[in-house]
């Protein structure tokens, strides 16, 4: 599939979300951070807003659920129009059952881990997922500095995906910008979430282009 860029709407202007989506039409996905003030100490948006975004978005929605009890709430986000739904390993009671339910509803299923959560216990679940998200900041807020110590997990997931022969995407989220994206790509990420680096820039379209170019070059160096 190659490099994909998923700008996070968390850094967008919440009063002009439809315009902000048009500004990222060159991206592969729009990353939507759902926070419930329980799993993380912040509250963003929920299903009705996702439904409204899905109706106008030029790109598919990549929903990142930072919520307690995803087993109960995640399927509703597929109904709301999300094409990819990622829930946290730390929050799910029955991750396999939930991933199967999301896939049966027609969405891609993603599993997220916080920067300090070991990925090891989840590697045997790779066949159940379409994407693994390794957080590169503590979830909850945009604009935080990149956590270098999450990169070994990215490497470990990439190695396990390669060994499995499966086409599971490896996403990084948090502090991804022009200074850090190459290291993420070298570690094996192929889907890059960027909030402040895209919406905090003068021109969201060119920010997407330059992030994509940097990641593509770094991937080529590793592959070559
Ligand atoms: C953090 C969110 C991220 C956040 C990234 O909990 O999951 O998607 O918006 O923002 P930046 O790119 O600014 O770190
Ligand atoms: Zn996110």
Coordinates of C-alpha atoms and ligand atoms in Angstrom, one line a residue:
X1 CA 0.0 0.0 0.0
X2 CA 2.9 2.3 0.6
X3 CA 3.0 5.5 2.7
X4 CA -0.3 6.9 3.9
X5 CA -0.9 10.2 5.6
X6 CA -3.8 10.6 8.1
X7 CA -4.1 14.2 9.4
X8 CA -5.7 14.4 12.8
X9 CA -8.7 16.7 13.0
X10 CA -7.8 17.3 16.7
X11 CA -5.7 20.2 15.6
X12 CA -8.3 21.5 13.1
X13 CA -10.7 24.4 13.7
X14 CA -13.7 22.6 15.3
X15 CA -16.0 25.4 14.1
X16 CA -15.1 24.8 10.5
X17 CA -14.7 21.0 10.2
X18 CA -16.1 20.7 6.7
X19 CA -13.7 23.3 5.4
X20 CA -10.8 21.7 7.3
X21 CA -11.7 18.3 5.6
X22 CA -11.6 20.0 2.2
X23 CA -8.1 21.3 3.0
X24 CA -6.8 17.7 3.5
X25 CA -8.4 16.2 0.3
X26 CA -4.8 15.1 -0.7
X27 CA -4.5 12.9 2.4
X28 CA -5.3 9.2 2.4
X29 CA -7.5 9.4 5.5
X30 CA -8.9 11.9 8.0
X31 CA -7.9 10.8 11.5
X32 CA -10.8 11.4 14.0
X33 CA -9.8 11.3 17.7
X34 CA -12.7 10.2 19.9
X35 CA -12.0 10.8 23.6
X36 CA -14.4 10.2 26.5
X37 CA -12.8 11.9 29.5
X38 CA -12.5 8.4 31.1
X39 CA -9.8 6.5 29.1
X40 CA -8.0 9.8 28.6
X41 CA -8.3 13.1 30.5
X42 CA -9.9 14.9 27.5
X43 CA -13.3 15.0 25.8
X44 CA -13.7 15.6 22.0
X45 CA -16.5 14.3 19.9
X46 CA -18.7 11.3 19.4
X47 CA -20.8 9.4 17.0
X48 CA -23.2 12.2 15.8
X49 CA -20.2 14.4 14.8
X50 CA -18.5 11.4 13.1
X51 CA -21.7 10.8 11.1
X52 CA -21.7 14.5 10.0
X53 CA -18.0 14.4 9.1
X54 CA -18.5 11.1 7.1
X55 CA -21.2 12.8 5.0
X56 CA -18.9 15.6 3.8
X57 CA -15.4 14.1 3.9
X58 CA -13.5 13.8 0.7
X59 CA -11.4 11.1 2.3
X60 CA -12.3 8.0 4.4
X61 CA -12.5 8.4 8.2
X62 CA -9.9 6.8 10.4
X63 CA -11.5 6.8 13.8
X64 CA -9.2 6.5 16.8
X65 CA -11.2 5.6 19.9
X66 CA -9.6 6.7 23.1
X67 CA -12.6 5.5 25.1
X68 CA -13.4 3.1 27.9
X69 CA -15.6 0.0 27.0
X70 CA -14.9 0.0 23.2
X71 CA -16.6 -3.4 23.1
X72 CA -19.8 -1.6 23.6
X73 CA -19.3 1.6 21.6
X74 CA -16.9 0.9 18.7
X75 CA -19.4 -0.8 16.3
X76 CA -21.5 2.3 16.4
X77 CA -18.7 4.2 14.7
X78 CA -18.8 1.9 11.7
X79 CA -22.6 2.6 11.5
X80 CA -21.7 6.3 11.6
X81 CA -19.5 5.9 8.5
X82 CA -16.0 5.3 9.7
X83 CA -14.0 3.1 7.3
X84 CA -11.4 2.2 9.9
X85 CA -12.0 1.9 13.6
X86 CA -9.1 1.6 16.0
X87 CA -9.6 0.8 19.7
X88 CA -7.1 0.6 22.6
X89 CA -5.8 -2.8 23.7
X90 CA -5.7 -1.4 27.3
X91 CA -9.5 -0.7 27.2
X92 CA -10.9 -3.7 25.3
X93 CA -12.3 -6.6 27.2
X94 CA -12.5 -9.0 24.2
X95 CA -10.3 -7.6 21.4
X96 CA -10.7 -10.5 19.1
X97 CA -14.5 -10.6 19.3
X98 CA -14.6 -6.8 18.8
X99 CA -12.2 -6.8 15.8
X100 CA -14.3 -9.5 14.2
X101 CA -17.4 -7.5 14.7
X102 CA -15.9 -4.4 13.2
X103 CA -14.8 -6.4 10.1
X104 CA -18.1 -8.1 9.8
X105 CA -19.7 -4.6 9.7
X106 CA -17.4 -3.8 6.8
X107 CA -14.7 -1.6 8.4
X108 CA -11.0 -2.1 8.9
X109 CA -10.1 -3.0 12.5
X110 CA -7.2 -1.4 14.3
X111 CA -5.6 -2.1 17.6
X112 CA -3.8 0.7 19.4
X113 CA -1.2 0.6 22.2
X114 CA 0.0 3.4 24.4
X115 CA 3.8 4.2 24.2
X116 CA 4.6 2.1 27.3
X117 CA 2.3 -0.9 26.6
X118 CA 4.2 -4.0 25.5
X119 CA 3.2 -5.1 22.0
X120 CA 4.4 -8.6 22.6
X121 CA 1.1 -10.1 23.9
X122 CA -0.8 -8.7 20.9
X123 CA 1.5 -10.0 18.1
X124 CA -0.3 -13.3 17.9
X125 CA -3.5 -11.4 17.2
X126 CA -2.2 -9.9 13.9
X127 CA -4.5 -12.0 11.7
X128 CA -7.5 -10.4 13.4
X129 CA -6.4 -6.8 12.6
X130 CA -5.9 -4.6 9.6
X131 CA -3.7 -2.1 11.4
X132 CA -1.7 -1.8 14.6
X133 CA -1.3 1.8 16.0
X134 CA 1.7 2.4 18.2
X135 CA 1.1 5.7 20.0
X136 CA 4.2 8.0 20.0
X137 CA 2.8 10.3 22.7
X138 CA 0.5 9.5 25.7
X139 CA -3.0 9.7 24.2
X140 CA -5.2 12.6 25.1
X141 CA -3.8 15.8 23.5
X142 CA -2.4 17.1 20.3
X143 CA 0.9 19.0 20.0
X144 CA 2.9 16.9 22.5
X145 CA 6.6 16.1 21.9
X146 CA 7.4 12.8 20.1
X147 CA 8.3 9.9 22.4
X148 CA 11.4 8.2 21.0
X149 CA 11.0 5.2 23.4
X150 CA 8.0 4.0 21.4
X151 CA 10.1 3.3 18.3
X152 CA 11.2 -0.2 19.4
X153 CA 7.6 -1.2 19.5
X154 CA 7.1 0.0 16.0
X155 CA 10.1 -2.0 14.9
X156 CA 8.8 -5.1 16.7
X157 CA 5.4 -4.9 15.1
X158 CA 6.9 -4.4 11.6
X159 CA 9.1 -7.4 12.1
X160 CA 6.1 -9.5 13.2
X161 CA 4.0 -8.3 10.3
X162 CA 6.8 -9.1 7.9
X163 CA 7.2 -12.6 9.4
X164 CA 3.5 -13.2 9.2
X165 CA 3.2 -12.3 5.5
X166 CA 0.0 -10.4 6.3
X167 CA -0.8 -7.0 5.0
X168 CA -1.3 -5.3 8.4
X169 CA -0.6 -1.6 8.4
X170 CA 1.6 0.0 11.1
X171 CA 0.4 3.4 12.2
X172 CA 2.2 6.0 14.4
X173 CA 0.3 8.8 16.1
X174 CA 1.6 11.7 18.2
X175 CA 4.4 14.2 17.6
X176 CA 4.8 13.1 14.0
X177 CA 6.2 16.0 12.0
X178 CA 9.0 16.8 9.5
X179 CA 11.6 16.2 12.2
X180 CA 10.4 12.8 13.3
X181 CA 8.6 11.2 10.4
X182 CA 11.7 9.7 8.9
X183 CA 12.6 7.8 12.1
X184 CA 9.1 6.4 12.2
X185 CA 9.3 5.3 8.6
X186 CA 12.7 3.7 9.2
X187 CA 11.3 1.8 12.2
X188 CA 8.6 0.4 9.9
X189 CA 5.5 2.6 10.1
X190 CA 3.5 3.1 7.0
X191 CA 0.5 5.1 8.1
X192 CA 1.4 8.5 9.7
X193 CA -1.0 10.5 11.8
X194 CA -0.1 14.2 12.0
X195 CA -2.3 16.8 13.7
X196 CA -0.4 20.0 14.5
X197 CA 2.2 19.4 11.7
X198 CA -0.7 19.6 9.2
X199 CA -3.3 21.9 10.7
X200 CA -0.7 24.2 12.4
X201 CA 1.0 24.9 9.1
X202 CA 0.3 27.6 6.6
X203 CA -0.9 25.2 4.0
X204 CA -2.3 21.8 4.9
X205 CA -1.9 20.4 1.4
X206 CA 1.8 21.2 1.2
X207 CA 2.4 19.9 4.7
X208 CA 0.8 16.6 3.6
X209 CA 3.0 16.5 0.5
X210 CA 6.2 17.1 2.4
X211 CA 5.5 14.6 5.1
X212 CA 4.6 12.0 2.4
X213 CA 7.9 12.8 0.5
X214 CA 10.0 12.4 3.6
X215 CA 8.4 9.2 4.7
X216 CA 8.5 7.7 1.2
X217 CA 12.3 8.5 0.9
X218 CA 13.0 7.0 4.3
X219 CA 11.0 3.8 3.4
X220 CA 12.9 3.6 0.1
X221 CA 16.3 3.9 2.0
X222 CA 15.3 1.0 4.3
X223 CA 14.0 -1.2 1.5
X224 CA 16.9 -0.4 -0.8
Ligands
LIG1 C1 -3.4 12.2 20.7 C2 -4.2 11.9 19.4 C3 -3.4 12.3 18.2 C4 -3.1 13.8 18.1 C5 -1.8 14.0 17.4 O1 -4.1 11.5 21.7 O2 -4.4 10.5 19.3 O3 -4.1 11.9 17.0 O4 -4.1 14.6 17.5 O5 -1.5 15.3 17.4 P1 0.0 15.8 17.0 O6 0.3 15.3 15.6 O7 -0.1 17.3 17.1 O8 0.9 15.2 18.0
LIG2 ZN1 -5.1 9.8 17.3

